[in-house]
Coordinates of C-alpha atoms and ligand atoms in Angstrom, one line a residue:
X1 CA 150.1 -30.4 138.3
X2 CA 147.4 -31.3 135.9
X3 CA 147.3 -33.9 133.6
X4 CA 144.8 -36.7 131.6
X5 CA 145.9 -40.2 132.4
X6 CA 148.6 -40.6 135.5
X7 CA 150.4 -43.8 134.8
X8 CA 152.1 -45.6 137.9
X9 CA 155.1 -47.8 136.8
X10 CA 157.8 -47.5 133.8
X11 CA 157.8 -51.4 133.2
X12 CA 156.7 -52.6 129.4
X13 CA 153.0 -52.0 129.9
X14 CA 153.3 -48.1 131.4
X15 CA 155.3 -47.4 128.8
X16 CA 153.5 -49.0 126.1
X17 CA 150.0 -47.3 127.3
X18 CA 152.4 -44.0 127.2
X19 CA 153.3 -44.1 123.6
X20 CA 150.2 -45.2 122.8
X21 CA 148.5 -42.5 124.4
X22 CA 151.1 -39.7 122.9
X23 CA 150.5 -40.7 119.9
X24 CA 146.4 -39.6 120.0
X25 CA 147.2 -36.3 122.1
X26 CA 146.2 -37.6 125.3
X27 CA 148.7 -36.2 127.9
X28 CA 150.1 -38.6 130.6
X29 CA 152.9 -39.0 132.9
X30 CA 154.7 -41.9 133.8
X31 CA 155.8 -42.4 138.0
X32 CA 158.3 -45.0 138.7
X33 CA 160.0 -45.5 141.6
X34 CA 163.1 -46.7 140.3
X35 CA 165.8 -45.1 138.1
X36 CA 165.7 -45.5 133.9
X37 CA 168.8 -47.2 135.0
X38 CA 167.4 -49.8 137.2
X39 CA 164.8 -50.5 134.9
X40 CA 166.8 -51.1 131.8
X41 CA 169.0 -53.3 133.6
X42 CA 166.1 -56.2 134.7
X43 CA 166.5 -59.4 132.4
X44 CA 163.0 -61.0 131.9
X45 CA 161.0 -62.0 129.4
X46 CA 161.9 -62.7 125.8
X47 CA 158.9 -64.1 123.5
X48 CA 156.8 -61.7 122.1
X49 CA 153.6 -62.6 119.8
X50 CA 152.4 -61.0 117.1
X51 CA 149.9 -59.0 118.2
X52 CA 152.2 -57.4 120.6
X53 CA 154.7 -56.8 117.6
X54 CA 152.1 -55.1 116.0
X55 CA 151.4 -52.9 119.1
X56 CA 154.7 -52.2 119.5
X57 CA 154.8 -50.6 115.5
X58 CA 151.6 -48.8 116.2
X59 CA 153.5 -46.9 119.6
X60 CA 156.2 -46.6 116.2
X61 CA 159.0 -48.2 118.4
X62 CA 159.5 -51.2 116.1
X63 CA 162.1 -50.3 113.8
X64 CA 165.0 -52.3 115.6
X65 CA 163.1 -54.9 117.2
X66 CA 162.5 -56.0 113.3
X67 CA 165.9 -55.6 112.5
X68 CA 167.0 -57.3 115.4
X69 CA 164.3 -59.7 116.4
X70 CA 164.3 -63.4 116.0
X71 CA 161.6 -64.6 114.0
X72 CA 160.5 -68.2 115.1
X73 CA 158.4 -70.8 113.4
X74 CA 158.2 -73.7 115.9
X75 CA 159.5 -74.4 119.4
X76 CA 161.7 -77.6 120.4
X77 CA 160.0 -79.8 123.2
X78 CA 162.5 -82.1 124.2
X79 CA 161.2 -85.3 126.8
X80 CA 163.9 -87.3 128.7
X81 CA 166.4 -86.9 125.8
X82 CA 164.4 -87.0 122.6
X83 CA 163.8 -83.5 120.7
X84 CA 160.2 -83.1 118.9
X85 CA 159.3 -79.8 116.9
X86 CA 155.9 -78.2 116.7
X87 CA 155.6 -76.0 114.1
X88 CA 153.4 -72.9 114.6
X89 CA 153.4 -72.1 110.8
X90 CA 152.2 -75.1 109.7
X91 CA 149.7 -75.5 112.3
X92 CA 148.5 -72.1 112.9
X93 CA 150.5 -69.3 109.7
X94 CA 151.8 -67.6 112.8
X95 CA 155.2 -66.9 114.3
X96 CA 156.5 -65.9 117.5
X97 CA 160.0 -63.4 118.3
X98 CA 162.7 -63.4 120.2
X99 CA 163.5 -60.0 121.2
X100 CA 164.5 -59.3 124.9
X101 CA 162.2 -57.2 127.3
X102 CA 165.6 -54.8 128.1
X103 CA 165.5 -53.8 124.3
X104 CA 161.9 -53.4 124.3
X105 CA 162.1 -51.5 127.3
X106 CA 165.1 -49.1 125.5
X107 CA 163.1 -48.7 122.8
X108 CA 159.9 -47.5 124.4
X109 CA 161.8 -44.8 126.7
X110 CA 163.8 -43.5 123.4
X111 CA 160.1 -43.3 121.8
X112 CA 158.8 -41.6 124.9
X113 CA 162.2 -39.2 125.0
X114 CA 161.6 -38.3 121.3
X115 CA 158.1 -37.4 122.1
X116 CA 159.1 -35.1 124.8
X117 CA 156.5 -37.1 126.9
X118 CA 157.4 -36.6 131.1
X119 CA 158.5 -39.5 133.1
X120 CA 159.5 -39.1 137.0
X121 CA 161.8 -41.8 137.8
X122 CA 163.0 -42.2 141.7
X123 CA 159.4 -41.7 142.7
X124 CA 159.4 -42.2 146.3
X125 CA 156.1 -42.7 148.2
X126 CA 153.5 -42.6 145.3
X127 CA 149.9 -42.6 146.6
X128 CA 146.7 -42.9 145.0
X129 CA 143.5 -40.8 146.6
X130 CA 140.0 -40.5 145.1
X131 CA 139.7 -43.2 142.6
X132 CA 136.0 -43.1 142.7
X133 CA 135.9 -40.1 142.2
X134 CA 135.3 -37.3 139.0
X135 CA 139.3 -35.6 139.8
X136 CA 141.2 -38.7 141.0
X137 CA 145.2 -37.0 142.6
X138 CA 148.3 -38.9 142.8
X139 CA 151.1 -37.6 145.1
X140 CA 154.6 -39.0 145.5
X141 CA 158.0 -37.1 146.7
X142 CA 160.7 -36.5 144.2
X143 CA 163.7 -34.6 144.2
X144 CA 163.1 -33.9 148.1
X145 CA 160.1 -32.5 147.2
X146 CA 156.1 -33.9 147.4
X147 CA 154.1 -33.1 144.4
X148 CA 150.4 -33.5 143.2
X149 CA 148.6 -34.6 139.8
X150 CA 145.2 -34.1 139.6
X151 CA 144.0 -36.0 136.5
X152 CA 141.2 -38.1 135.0
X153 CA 142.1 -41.6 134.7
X154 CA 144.9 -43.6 137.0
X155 CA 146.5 -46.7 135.2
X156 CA 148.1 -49.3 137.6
X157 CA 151.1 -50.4 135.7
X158 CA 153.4 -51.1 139.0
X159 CA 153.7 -54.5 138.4
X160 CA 152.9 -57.1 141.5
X161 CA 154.7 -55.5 144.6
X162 CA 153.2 -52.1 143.4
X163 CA 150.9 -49.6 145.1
X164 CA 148.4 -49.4 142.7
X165 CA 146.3 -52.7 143.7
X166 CA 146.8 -52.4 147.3
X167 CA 145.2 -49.0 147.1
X168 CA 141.7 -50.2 146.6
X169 CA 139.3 -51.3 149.2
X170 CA 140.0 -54.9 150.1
X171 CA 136.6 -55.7 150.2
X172 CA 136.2 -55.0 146.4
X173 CA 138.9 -56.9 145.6
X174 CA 138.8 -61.2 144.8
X175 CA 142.4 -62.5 144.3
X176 CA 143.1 -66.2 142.7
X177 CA 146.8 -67.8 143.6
X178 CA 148.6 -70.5 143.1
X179 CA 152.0 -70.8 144.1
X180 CA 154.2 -73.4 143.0
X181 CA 157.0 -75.3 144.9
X182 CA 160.0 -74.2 142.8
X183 CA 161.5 -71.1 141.1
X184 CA 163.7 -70.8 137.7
X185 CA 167.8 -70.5 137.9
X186 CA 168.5 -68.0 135.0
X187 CA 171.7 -67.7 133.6
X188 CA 172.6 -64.7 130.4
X189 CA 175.6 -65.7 128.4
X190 CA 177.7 -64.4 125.6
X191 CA 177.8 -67.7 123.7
X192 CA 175.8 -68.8 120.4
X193 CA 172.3 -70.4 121.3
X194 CA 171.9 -74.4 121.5
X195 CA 169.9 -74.0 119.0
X196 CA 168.2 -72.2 116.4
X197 CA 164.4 -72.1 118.4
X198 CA 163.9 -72.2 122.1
X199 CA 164.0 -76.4 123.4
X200 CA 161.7 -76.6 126.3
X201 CA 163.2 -79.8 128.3
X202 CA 160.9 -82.2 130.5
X203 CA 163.3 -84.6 132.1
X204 CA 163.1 -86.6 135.2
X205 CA 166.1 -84.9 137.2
X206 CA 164.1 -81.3 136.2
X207 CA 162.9 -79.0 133.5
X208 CA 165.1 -76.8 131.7
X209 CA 164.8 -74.3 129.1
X210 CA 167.6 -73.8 126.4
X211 CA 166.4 -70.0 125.1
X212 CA 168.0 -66.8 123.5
X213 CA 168.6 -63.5 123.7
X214 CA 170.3 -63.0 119.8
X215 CA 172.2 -65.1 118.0
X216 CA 175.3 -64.5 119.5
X217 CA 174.0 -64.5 123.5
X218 CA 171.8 -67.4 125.0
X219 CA 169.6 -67.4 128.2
X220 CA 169.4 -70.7 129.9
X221 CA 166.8 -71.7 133.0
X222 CA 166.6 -74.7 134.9
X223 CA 164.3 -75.8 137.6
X224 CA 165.7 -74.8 141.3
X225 CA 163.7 -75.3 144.7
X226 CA 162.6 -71.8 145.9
X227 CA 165.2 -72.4 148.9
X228 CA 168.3 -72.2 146.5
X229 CA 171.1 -70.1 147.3
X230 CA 172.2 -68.4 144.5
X231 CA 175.9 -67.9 145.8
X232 CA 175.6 -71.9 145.6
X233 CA 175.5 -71.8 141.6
X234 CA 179.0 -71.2 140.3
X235 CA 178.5 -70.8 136.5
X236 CA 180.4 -74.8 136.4
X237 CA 177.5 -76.7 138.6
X238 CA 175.2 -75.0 136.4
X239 CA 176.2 -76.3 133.2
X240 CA 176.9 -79.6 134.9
X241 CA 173.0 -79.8 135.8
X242 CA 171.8 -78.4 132.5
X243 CA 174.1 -81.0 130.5
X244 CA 172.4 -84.5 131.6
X245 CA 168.8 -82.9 130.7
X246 CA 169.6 -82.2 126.8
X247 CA 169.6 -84.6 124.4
X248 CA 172.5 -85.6 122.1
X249 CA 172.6 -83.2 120.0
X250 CA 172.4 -80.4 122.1
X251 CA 174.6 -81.2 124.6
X252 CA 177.3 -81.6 121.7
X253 CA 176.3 -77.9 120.4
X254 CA 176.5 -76.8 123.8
X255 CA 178.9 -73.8 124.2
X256 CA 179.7 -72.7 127.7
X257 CA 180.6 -69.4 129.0
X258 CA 180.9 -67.4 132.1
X259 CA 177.1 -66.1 132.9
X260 CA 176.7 -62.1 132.5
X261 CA 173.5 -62.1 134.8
X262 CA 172.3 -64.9 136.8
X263 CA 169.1 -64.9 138.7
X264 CA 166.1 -67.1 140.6
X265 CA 162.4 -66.3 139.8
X266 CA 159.5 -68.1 141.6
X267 CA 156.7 -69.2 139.8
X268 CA 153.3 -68.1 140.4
X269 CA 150.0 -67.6 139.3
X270 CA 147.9 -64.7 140.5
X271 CA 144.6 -62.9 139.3
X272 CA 143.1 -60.3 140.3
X273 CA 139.6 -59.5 140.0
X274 CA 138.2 -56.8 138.1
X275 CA 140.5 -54.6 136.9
X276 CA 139.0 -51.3 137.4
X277 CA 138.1 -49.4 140.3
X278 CA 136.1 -46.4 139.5
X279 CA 138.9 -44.3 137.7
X280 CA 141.9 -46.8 138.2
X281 CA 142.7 -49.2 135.7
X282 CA 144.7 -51.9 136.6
X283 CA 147.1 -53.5 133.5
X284 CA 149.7 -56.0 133.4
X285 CA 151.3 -57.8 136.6
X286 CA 149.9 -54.7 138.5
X287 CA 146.2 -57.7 138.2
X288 CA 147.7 -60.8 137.5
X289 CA 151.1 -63.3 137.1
X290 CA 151.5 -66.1 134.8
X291 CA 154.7 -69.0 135.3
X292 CA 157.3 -67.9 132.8
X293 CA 156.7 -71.5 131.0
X294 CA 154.1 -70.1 128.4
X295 CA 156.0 -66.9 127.4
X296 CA 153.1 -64.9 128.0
X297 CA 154.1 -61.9 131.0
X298 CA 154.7 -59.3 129.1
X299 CA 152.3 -60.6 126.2
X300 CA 149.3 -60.2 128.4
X301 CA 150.8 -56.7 129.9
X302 CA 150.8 -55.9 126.7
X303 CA 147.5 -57.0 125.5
X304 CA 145.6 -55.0 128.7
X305 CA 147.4 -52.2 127.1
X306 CA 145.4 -52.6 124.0
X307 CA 142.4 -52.9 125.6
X308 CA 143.0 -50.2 127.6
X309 CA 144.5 -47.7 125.1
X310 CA 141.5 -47.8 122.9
X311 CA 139.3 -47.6 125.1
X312 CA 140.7 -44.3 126.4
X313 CA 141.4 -42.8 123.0
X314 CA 137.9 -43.8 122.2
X315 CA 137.0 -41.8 125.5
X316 CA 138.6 -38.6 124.7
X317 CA 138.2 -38.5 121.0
X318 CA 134.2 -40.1 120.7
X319 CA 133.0 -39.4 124.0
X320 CA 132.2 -42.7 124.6
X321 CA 132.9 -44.9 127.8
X322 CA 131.6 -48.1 126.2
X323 CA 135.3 -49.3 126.3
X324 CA 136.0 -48.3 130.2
X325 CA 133.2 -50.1 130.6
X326 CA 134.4 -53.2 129.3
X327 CA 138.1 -52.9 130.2
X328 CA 138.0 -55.6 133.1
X329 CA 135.8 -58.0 131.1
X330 CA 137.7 -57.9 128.1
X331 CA 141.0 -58.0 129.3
X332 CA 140.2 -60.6 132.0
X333 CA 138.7 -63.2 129.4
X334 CA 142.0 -62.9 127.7
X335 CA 144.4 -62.9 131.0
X336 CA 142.3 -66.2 132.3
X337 CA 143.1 -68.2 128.7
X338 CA 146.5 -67.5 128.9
X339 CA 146.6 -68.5 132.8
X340 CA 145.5 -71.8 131.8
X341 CA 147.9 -72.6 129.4
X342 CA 150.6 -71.2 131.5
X343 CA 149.2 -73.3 133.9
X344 CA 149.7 -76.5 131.7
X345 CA 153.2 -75.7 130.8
X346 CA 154.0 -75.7 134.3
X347 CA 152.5 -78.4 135.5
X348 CA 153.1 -80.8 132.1
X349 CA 156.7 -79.6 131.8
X350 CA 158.2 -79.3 135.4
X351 CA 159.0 -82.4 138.2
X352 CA 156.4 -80.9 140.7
X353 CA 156.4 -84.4 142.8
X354 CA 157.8 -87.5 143.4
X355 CA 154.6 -89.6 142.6
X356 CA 154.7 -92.0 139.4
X357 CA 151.0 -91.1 138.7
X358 CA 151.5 -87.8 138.2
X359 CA 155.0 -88.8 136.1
X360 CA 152.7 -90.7 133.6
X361 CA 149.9 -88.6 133.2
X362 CA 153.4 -85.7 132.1
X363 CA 153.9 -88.4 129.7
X364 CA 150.6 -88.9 128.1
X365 CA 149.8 -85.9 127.8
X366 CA 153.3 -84.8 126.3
X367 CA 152.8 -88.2 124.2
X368 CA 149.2 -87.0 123.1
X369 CA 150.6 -83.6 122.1
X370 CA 153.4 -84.6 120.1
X371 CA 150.9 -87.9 118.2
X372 CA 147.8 -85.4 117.7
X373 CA 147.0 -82.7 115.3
X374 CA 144.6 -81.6 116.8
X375 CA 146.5 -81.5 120.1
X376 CA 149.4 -79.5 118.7
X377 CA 147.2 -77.1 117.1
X378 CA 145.9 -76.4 120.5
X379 CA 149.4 -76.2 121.9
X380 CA 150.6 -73.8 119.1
X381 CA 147.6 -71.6 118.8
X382 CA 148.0 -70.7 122.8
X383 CA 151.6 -70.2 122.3
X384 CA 151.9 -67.6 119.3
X385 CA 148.9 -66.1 121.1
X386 CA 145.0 -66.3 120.9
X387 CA 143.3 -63.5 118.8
X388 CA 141.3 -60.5 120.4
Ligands
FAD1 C1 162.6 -62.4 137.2 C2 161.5 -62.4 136.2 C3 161.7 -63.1 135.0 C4 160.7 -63.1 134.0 N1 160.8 -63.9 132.9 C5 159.8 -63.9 131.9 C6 159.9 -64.6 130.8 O1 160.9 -65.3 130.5 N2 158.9 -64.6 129.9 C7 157.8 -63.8 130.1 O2 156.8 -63.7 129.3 N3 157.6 -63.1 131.2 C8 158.6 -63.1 132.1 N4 158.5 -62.4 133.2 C9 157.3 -61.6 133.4 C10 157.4 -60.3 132.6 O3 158.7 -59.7 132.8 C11 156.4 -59.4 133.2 O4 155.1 -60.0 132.9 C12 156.4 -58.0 132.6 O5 157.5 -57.3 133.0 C13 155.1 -57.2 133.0 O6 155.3 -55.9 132.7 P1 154.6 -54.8 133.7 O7 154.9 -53.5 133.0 O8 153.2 -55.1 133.9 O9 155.3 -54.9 135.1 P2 156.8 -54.7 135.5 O10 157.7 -55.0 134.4 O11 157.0 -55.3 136.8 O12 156.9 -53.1 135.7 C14 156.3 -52.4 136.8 C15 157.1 -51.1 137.1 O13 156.4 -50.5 138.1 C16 157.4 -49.9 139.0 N5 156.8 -49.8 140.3 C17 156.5 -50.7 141.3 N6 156.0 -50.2 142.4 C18 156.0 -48.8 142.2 C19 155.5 -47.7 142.9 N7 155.1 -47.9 144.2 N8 155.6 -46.5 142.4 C20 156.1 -46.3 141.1 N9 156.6 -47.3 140.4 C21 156.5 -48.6 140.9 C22 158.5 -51.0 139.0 O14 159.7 -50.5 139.4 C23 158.5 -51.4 137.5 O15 159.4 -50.6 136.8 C24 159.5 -62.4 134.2 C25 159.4 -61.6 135.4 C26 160.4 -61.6 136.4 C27 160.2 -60.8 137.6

């Protein structure tokens, strides 16, 4: 098989780059080792900025996320049982949604059946040979069978445990980590939200998030060590932890209900450095992870998938490699910002030790944030997403 740009992974940022591609003429296909099945069925992320909105109606797959979508002024941040609000349209004119990576996901496979566009799911064994070179090949099995694409351009879209990364020569490869001591317990329920915007919650028995899916389904994290059993959280001992972290208010609104999907993620935070090798682009967690804390994942998958789809279309349609050439730079200045406030969320937000010092310093900084202007400005510009 023949094709332009062979795109490993089916996750939010190969399918993005798909549409995106599609819609200038510049044939692809998608590998994924999983089924459409699988995929649609992963619970993540649920924040989306603006300029991924607008990506998303540009691929022309927005129609229900803005029927459906949550638009969202200002987030809750609520500190041992007092709520404050930071508004990102006063401070900044910009809003965040809430509109769940499954129904993104949904939408960009319908968009990428209507197009016709070809996607191998169950894609066992997919291997990358001759990235530096003109005629880069893919193979992989399918169907009992192995198969070949010889194309021009590879994009990495496999997300962290793909093959993509691992494929290049370790010795041109710099990796940055930092792993932190604790993971998330998610819980998805069929029961109306806390509250009308997402209430981050620093408290000293954990951090906890009070989030949403739609108004009538809410999504709930608290802090668990990455040793947790998840057979060890009934739905009850959940909501008996969750409960002593909200304030008041909340924990009267709170409505219970048996979980629909329950889950631990770790939290990490990983670059990878550059992003291209030769003809292989790598975008999204394929190059680097962010903590959930900041909402960003699937912003920045989604913002190396601008980067990268322009500068492709601006290969093929003006002959010009000014954009390949830039990819990694570009994308990376981005990926780093949002690192560091990811970072911050983490570390400001979460009981990461048992030492007073670092207990106050949470404080005056959350203190500072919620006092300063200038501060919140900071906070909110980072969160609805800083501009290309
Ligand atoms: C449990 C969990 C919870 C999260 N919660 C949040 C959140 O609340 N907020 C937020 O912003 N972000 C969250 N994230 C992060 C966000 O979901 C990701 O940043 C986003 O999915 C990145 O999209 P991607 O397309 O780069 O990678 P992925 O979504 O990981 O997609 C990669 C795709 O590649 C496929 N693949 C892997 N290996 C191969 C291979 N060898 N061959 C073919 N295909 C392969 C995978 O099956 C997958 O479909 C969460 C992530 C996880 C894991």
């Amino acid at each position: 098989m023949r094709t332009q740009v062979v795109i490993i992974g089916a996750g939010p940022a190969g399918l993005l780059l798909g549409q995106l591609l599609c819609r200038h003429g510049i044939d692809n296909i998608i590998l994924e080792r999983h089924t459409g099945a699988y995929v649609l069925g992963r619970v993540r992320a649920g924040v989306i900025e603006q300029v991924t909105i607008g990506l998303l109606d540009e691929a022309g797959v927005g129609a229900r996320m803005h029927e459906d979508g949550l638009v969202h002024d200002g987030v809750q941040i609520c500190v041992d049982g007092v709520r404050h609000r930071i508004s990102f349209k006063e401070l900044t004119g910009k809003t965040v949604m809430v509109y769940g990576q499954t129904e993104i996901t949904k939408d960009l496979m319908d968009g990428r059946a209507a197009l016709g566009a070809p996607t191998v799911y169950a894609a066992q064994d997919v291997a990358l040979h001759d990235i530096f070179a003109d005629r880069p090949r893919v193979t992989y099995r399918a169907g009992g069978e192995a198969h070949e694409i010889v194309c021009d351009f590879i994009a990495g879209c496999d997300g962290f445990h793909g093959v993509s990364r691992t494929s290049v020569p370790p010795d041109t490869l710099t990796t940055h980590e930092r792993v932190y001591p604790l993971g998330w317990l998610g819980i998805l329920c069929d029961t109306p939200p806390v509250s009308e915007e997402l209430i981050y919650v620093r408290h000293r028995l954990g951090f906890a998030l009070c989030s949403m899916r739609s108004p009538r389904r809410s999504r709930y994290y608290l802090q668990c060590s990455l040793a947790e059993d998840i057979e060890a959280w009934p739905d009850e001992r959940f909501w008996q932890e969750l409960r002593p972290r909200l304030d008041e208010e909340a924990r009267h609104r709170l409505v219970t209900g048996p979980s629909i999907e329950k889950s631990i993620a770790p939290l990490r935070s990983f670059v990878a450095e550059p992003m291209r090798f030769g003809r292989l682009f790598l975008a999204g967690d394929a190059a680097h992870i962010v903590p959930p804390t900041g909402a960003k994942g699937l912003n920045l998958a989604a913002s190396d998938v601008r980067y990268l789809s322009r500068a492709l279309i601006e290969h093929y349609a003006e002959k010009s490699d000014a954009g390949l050439a830039h990819y990694s730079e570009r994308a990376l200045a981005r990926v780093w910002k949002a690192e560091r406030f990811s970072w911050w969320m983490t570390t400001t937000l979460h009981r990461l030790s048992d030492n007073p010092f670092d207990q106050k310093l949470q404080l005056a900084e959350l203190d500072y944030l919620f006092r300063s202007k200038a501060a919140a400005t900071v906070f909110a510009e980072n969160y609805v997403g800083l501009p290309y």
